[in-house]
């Protein structure tokens, strides 16, 4: 996974246990793809995920990325809008 990962971020709790994780992958050009934004269920709805995504976007800017895309379940639309993403149409190909 880390071979295609431009950078990653994690959050640990007071006991140093990993409770949130995400990364931005890409080819090192102007475009990155955010993946695997995960927050442990016991720590959801506390703002940890939003801050994690925003930190990944700040790092994207420092890295020189002009565009960061992601895919998400429609039920997470408001979450990603709150993080600064603009919803747009797209497509998905899946092996049959």
Short mmCIF file of N, CA and C in Angstrom, two decimals:
data_model
loop_
_atom_site.label_atom_id
_atom_site.label_comp_id
_atom_site.label_asym_id
_atom_site.label_seq_id
_atom_site.Cartn_x
_atom_site.Cartn_y
_atom_site.Cartn_z
N UNK A 1 0.81 -1.18 0.00
CA UNK A 1 0.00 0.00 0.00
C UNK A 1 0.87 1.25 0.00
N UNK A 2 1.94 1.28 0.79
CA UNK A 2 2.72 2.49 0.93
C UNK A 2 3.53 2.82 -0.32
N UNK A 3 3.66 1.89 -1.27
CA UNK A 3 4.38 2.18 -2.51
C UNK A 3 3.65 3.23 -3.33
N UNK A 4 2.33 3.21 -3.30
CA UNK A 4 1.56 4.18 -4.08
C UNK A 4 1.03 5.31 -3.22
N UNK A 5 1.39 5.32 -1.96
CA UNK A 5 0.91 6.32 -1.02
C UNK A 5 1.82 7.54 -1.04
N UNK A 6 1.26 8.70 -1.33
CA UNK A 6 2.04 9.93 -1.25
C UNK A 6 2.34 10.28 0.20
N UNK A 7 1.33 10.18 1.05
CA UNK A 7 1.48 10.44 2.48
C UNK A 7 0.25 9.91 3.20
N UNK A 8 0.36 9.77 4.49
CA UNK A 8 -0.73 9.24 5.31
C UNK A 8 -0.77 10.00 6.62
N UNK A 9 -1.89 9.83 7.34
CA UNK A 9 -2.04 10.44 8.66
C UNK A 9 -2.82 9.49 9.54
N UNK A 10 -2.49 9.49 10.79
CA UNK A 10 -3.19 8.66 11.77
C UNK A 10 -3.42 9.46 13.04
N UNK A 11 -4.39 9.01 13.82
CA UNK A 11 -4.70 9.62 15.11
C UNK A 11 -4.67 8.52 16.15
N UNK A 12 -4.03 8.81 17.26
CA UNK A 12 -3.95 7.85 18.36
C UNK A 12 -4.67 8.42 19.58
N UNK A 13 -5.22 7.52 20.39
CA UNK A 13 -5.91 7.95 21.60
C UNK A 13 -4.91 8.13 22.73
N UNK A 14 -5.43 8.41 23.92
CA UNK A 14 -4.57 8.66 25.09
C UNK A 14 -3.74 7.45 25.48
N UNK A 15 -4.12 6.26 25.03
CA UNK A 15 -3.36 5.03 25.30
C UNK A 15 -2.45 4.64 24.12
N UNK A 16 -2.29 5.57 23.18
CA UNK A 16 -1.44 5.37 22.02
C UNK A 16 -1.96 4.32 21.04
N UNK A 17 -3.25 4.02 21.10
CA UNK A 17 -3.87 3.08 20.15
C UNK A 17 -4.35 3.86 18.93
N UNK A 18 -4.10 3.32 17.75
CA UNK A 18 -4.53 3.94 16.52
C UNK A 18 -6.06 3.92 16.45
N UNK A 19 -6.68 5.11 16.31
CA UNK A 19 -8.14 5.19 16.27
C UNK A 19 -8.67 5.77 14.96
N UNK A 20 -7.77 6.33 14.14
CA UNK A 20 -8.19 6.88 12.85
C UNK A 20 -7.01 6.85 11.90
N UNK A 21 -7.33 6.71 10.61
CA UNK A 21 -6.27 6.58 9.60
C UNK A 21 -6.82 6.98 8.25
N UNK A 22 -5.97 7.51 7.40
CA UNK A 22 -6.31 7.81 6.02
C UNK A 22 -5.06 8.12 5.25
N UNK A 23 -5.15 8.11 3.92
CA UNK A 23 -3.98 8.44 3.12
C UNK A 23 -4.39 9.00 1.77
N UNK A 24 -3.42 9.62 1.12
CA UNK A 24 -3.58 10.13 -0.24
C UNK A 24 -2.58 9.39 -1.11
N UNK A 25 -3.08 8.80 -2.17
CA UNK A 25 -2.26 8.03 -3.10
C UNK A 25 -2.22 8.75 -4.44
N UNK A 26 -1.26 8.37 -5.25
CA UNK A 26 -1.19 8.94 -6.59
C UNK A 26 0.12 8.60 -7.25
N UNK A 27 0.33 9.25 -8.36
CA UNK A 27 1.54 9.00 -9.14
C UNK A 27 2.57 10.10 -8.94
N UNK A 28 2.31 11.01 -8.01
CA UNK A 28 3.25 12.09 -7.77
C UNK A 28 3.07 13.27 -8.69
N UNK A 29 2.00 13.29 -9.46
CA UNK A 29 1.74 14.41 -10.35
C UNK A 29 0.86 15.43 -9.62
N UNK A 30 -0.04 16.10 -10.33
CA UNK A 30 -0.88 17.13 -9.72
C UNK A 30 -2.15 16.58 -9.10
N UNK A 31 -2.40 15.29 -9.22
CA UNK A 31 -3.65 14.70 -8.76
C UNK A 31 -3.39 13.62 -7.74
N UNK A 32 -4.16 13.63 -6.67
CA UNK A 32 -4.08 12.58 -5.66
C UNK A 32 -5.45 12.00 -5.41
N UNK A 33 -5.47 10.83 -4.83
CA UNK A 33 -6.73 10.15 -4.52
C UNK A 33 -6.73 9.81 -3.04
N UNK A 34 -7.71 10.35 -2.31
CA UNK A 34 -7.82 10.07 -0.88
C UNK A 34 -8.55 8.74 -0.68
N UNK A 35 -7.98 7.92 0.20
CA UNK A 35 -8.55 6.59 0.42
C UNK A 35 -8.58 6.22 1.89
N UNK A 36 -9.43 5.26 2.19
CA UNK A 36 -9.45 4.57 3.48
C UNK A 36 -9.50 5.51 4.68
N UNK A 37 -10.43 6.45 4.66
CA UNK A 37 -10.64 7.29 5.83
C UNK A 37 -11.44 6.45 6.83
N UNK A 38 -10.78 6.08 7.90
CA UNK A 38 -11.36 5.16 8.87
C UNK A 38 -11.23 5.76 10.26
N UNK A 39 -12.33 5.79 11.00
CA UNK A 39 -12.32 6.20 12.40
C UNK A 39 -13.00 5.09 13.20
N UNK A 40 -12.34 4.65 14.25
CA UNK A 40 -12.90 3.61 15.11
C UNK A 40 -14.30 4.03 15.57
N UNK A 41 -15.26 3.10 15.55
CA UNK A 41 -16.64 3.45 15.92
C UNK A 41 -16.78 4.16 17.28
N UNK A 42 -15.94 3.82 18.24
CA UNK A 42 -16.03 4.46 19.57
C UNK A 42 -15.63 5.93 19.53
N UNK A 43 -15.00 6.38 18.43
CA UNK A 43 -14.50 7.75 18.34
C UNK A 43 -15.15 8.55 17.22
N UNK A 44 -16.20 7.99 16.62
CA UNK A 44 -16.90 8.70 15.55
C UNK A 44 -17.80 9.79 16.14
N UNK A 45 -18.13 10.76 15.31
CA UNK A 45 -19.00 11.90 15.68
C UNK A 45 -18.34 12.81 16.70
N UNK A 46 -17.00 12.85 16.71
CA UNK A 46 -16.26 13.71 17.63
C UNK A 46 -15.42 14.74 16.88
N UNK A 47 -15.51 14.76 15.56
CA UNK A 47 -14.72 15.69 14.77
C UNK A 47 -13.35 15.17 14.37
N UNK A 48 -13.02 13.97 14.80
CA UNK A 48 -11.70 13.40 14.50
C UNK A 48 -11.55 13.15 13.00
N UNK A 49 -12.58 12.60 12.37
CA UNK A 49 -12.51 12.32 10.94
C UNK A 49 -12.38 13.58 10.11
N UNK A 50 -13.14 14.61 10.47
CA UNK A 50 -13.05 15.88 9.74
C UNK A 50 -11.64 16.46 9.84
N UNK A 51 -11.08 16.47 11.04
CA UNK A 51 -9.74 17.01 11.21
C UNK A 51 -8.70 16.16 10.48
N UNK A 52 -8.88 14.85 10.47
CA UNK A 52 -7.98 13.96 9.74
C UNK A 52 -7.99 14.29 8.25
N UNK A 53 -9.19 14.42 7.67
CA UNK A 53 -9.31 14.73 6.24
C UNK A 53 -8.72 16.12 5.96
N UNK A 54 -9.02 17.09 6.79
CA UNK A 54 -8.47 18.43 6.57
C UNK A 54 -6.95 18.44 6.65
N UNK A 55 -6.38 17.67 7.54
CA UNK A 55 -4.92 17.59 7.62
C UNK A 55 -4.35 16.94 6.36
N UNK A 56 -5.00 15.91 5.86
CA UNK A 56 -4.56 15.29 4.60
C UNK A 56 -4.65 16.29 3.45
N UNK A 57 -5.66 17.14 3.44
CA UNK A 57 -5.78 18.15 2.40
C UNK A 57 -4.71 19.23 2.55
N UNK A 58 -4.40 19.62 3.78
CA UNK A 58 -3.31 20.58 3.99
C UNK A 58 -1.98 19.99 3.48
N UNK A 59 -1.76 18.73 3.79
CA UNK A 59 -0.53 18.06 3.31
C UNK A 59 -0.54 17.95 1.79
N UNK A 60 -1.71 17.75 1.20
CA UNK A 60 -1.83 17.70 -0.26
C UNK A 60 -1.36 19.01 -0.87
N UNK A 61 -1.76 20.12 -0.26
CA UNK A 61 -1.31 21.42 -0.75
C UNK A 61 0.20 21.57 -0.63
N UNK A 62 0.74 21.19 0.53
CA UNK A 62 2.20 21.27 0.72
C UNK A 62 2.94 20.38 -0.28
N UNK A 63 2.35 19.26 -0.62
CA UNK A 63 2.94 18.31 -1.56
C UNK A 63 2.86 18.82 -3.01
N UNK A 64 2.00 19.81 -3.26
CA UNK A 64 1.86 20.37 -4.60
C UNK A 64 0.71 19.81 -5.41
N UNK A 65 -0.18 19.08 -4.76
CA UNK A 65 -1.32 18.53 -5.50
C UNK A 65 -2.33 19.63 -5.79
N UNK A 66 -2.85 19.63 -6.99
CA UNK A 66 -3.86 20.61 -7.40
C UNK A 66 -5.27 20.05 -7.24
N UNK A 67 -5.40 18.74 -7.31
CA UNK A 67 -6.71 18.08 -7.24
C UNK A 67 -6.59 16.85 -6.35
N UNK A 68 -7.56 16.68 -5.46
CA UNK A 68 -7.68 15.45 -4.67
C UNK A 68 -9.10 14.95 -4.86
N UNK A 69 -9.22 13.71 -5.28
CA UNK A 69 -10.54 13.10 -5.47
C UNK A 69 -10.71 11.94 -4.51
N UNK A 70 -11.96 11.51 -4.38
CA UNK A 70 -12.27 10.33 -3.59
C UNK A 70 -13.63 9.82 -4.00
N UNK A 71 -13.93 8.62 -3.63
CA UNK A 71 -15.27 8.09 -3.80
C UNK A 71 -15.79 7.76 -2.42
N UNK A 72 -17.11 7.86 -2.26
CA UNK A 72 -17.70 7.60 -0.96
C UNK A 72 -19.16 7.17 -1.13
N UNK A 73 -19.65 6.51 -0.13
CA UNK A 73 -21.04 6.13 -0.07
C UNK A 73 -21.88 7.41 0.05
N UNK A 74 -22.99 7.51 -0.67
CA UNK A 74 -23.81 8.73 -0.61
C UNK A 74 -24.20 9.16 0.82
N UNK A 75 -24.27 8.21 1.75
CA UNK A 75 -24.63 8.59 3.11
C UNK A 75 -23.54 9.44 3.79
N UNK A 76 -22.34 9.49 3.19
CA UNK A 76 -21.25 10.29 3.74
C UNK A 76 -21.07 11.64 3.02
N UNK A 77 -22.01 11.98 2.16
CA UNK A 77 -21.92 13.21 1.37
C UNK A 77 -21.71 14.44 2.25
N UNK A 78 -22.52 14.61 3.29
CA UNK A 78 -22.40 15.79 4.15
C UNK A 78 -21.05 15.84 4.86
N UNK A 79 -20.56 14.70 5.29
CA UNK A 79 -19.25 14.64 5.95
C UNK A 79 -18.18 15.22 5.04
N UNK A 80 -18.13 14.74 3.80
CA UNK A 80 -17.07 15.19 2.89
C UNK A 80 -17.29 16.63 2.43
N UNK A 81 -18.53 17.07 2.32
CA UNK A 81 -18.77 18.49 2.03
C UNK A 81 -18.24 19.35 3.18
N UNK A 82 -18.46 18.92 4.42
CA UNK A 82 -17.94 19.65 5.58
C UNK A 82 -16.41 19.69 5.60
N UNK A 83 -15.79 18.72 4.96
CA UNK A 83 -14.33 18.67 4.88
C UNK A 83 -13.79 19.51 3.72
N UNK A 84 -14.67 20.05 2.87
CA UNK A 84 -14.23 20.91 1.78
C UNK A 84 -14.36 20.32 0.39
N UNK A 85 -14.90 19.12 0.26
CA UNK A 85 -15.07 18.50 -1.06
C UNK A 85 -16.35 18.99 -1.72
N UNK A 86 -16.31 19.08 -3.04
CA UNK A 86 -17.47 19.42 -3.84
C UNK A 86 -17.97 18.14 -4.50
N UNK A 87 -19.23 17.77 -4.26
CA UNK A 87 -19.75 16.56 -4.92
C UNK A 87 -19.77 16.75 -6.43
N UNK A 88 -19.50 15.68 -7.15
CA UNK A 88 -19.55 15.73 -8.60
C UNK A 88 -19.91 14.35 -9.11
N UNK A 89 -20.26 14.31 -10.37
CA UNK A 89 -20.62 13.00 -10.95
C UNK A 89 -19.35 12.27 -11.36
N UNK A 90 -19.47 11.01 -11.49
CA UNK A 90 -18.34 10.19 -11.87
C UNK A 90 -18.84 8.84 -12.34
N UNK A 91 -17.93 7.95 -12.52
CA UNK A 91 -18.30 6.62 -12.97
C UNK A 91 -17.47 5.56 -12.25
N UNK A 92 -17.94 4.35 -12.33
CA UNK A 92 -17.27 3.22 -11.68
C UNK A 92 -17.32 2.03 -12.63
N UNK A 93 -16.17 1.40 -12.84
CA UNK A 93 -16.11 0.16 -13.58
C UNK A 93 -15.79 -0.92 -12.57
N UNK A 94 -16.52 -2.01 -12.63
CA UNK A 94 -16.29 -3.12 -11.72
C UNK A 94 -16.25 -4.41 -12.52
N UNK A 95 -15.25 -5.21 -12.29
CA UNK A 95 -15.11 -6.50 -12.98
C UNK A 95 -16.34 -7.33 -12.70
N UNK A 96 -16.90 -7.92 -13.74
CA UNK A 96 -18.12 -8.74 -13.61
C UNK A 96 -17.81 -10.11 -13.07
#
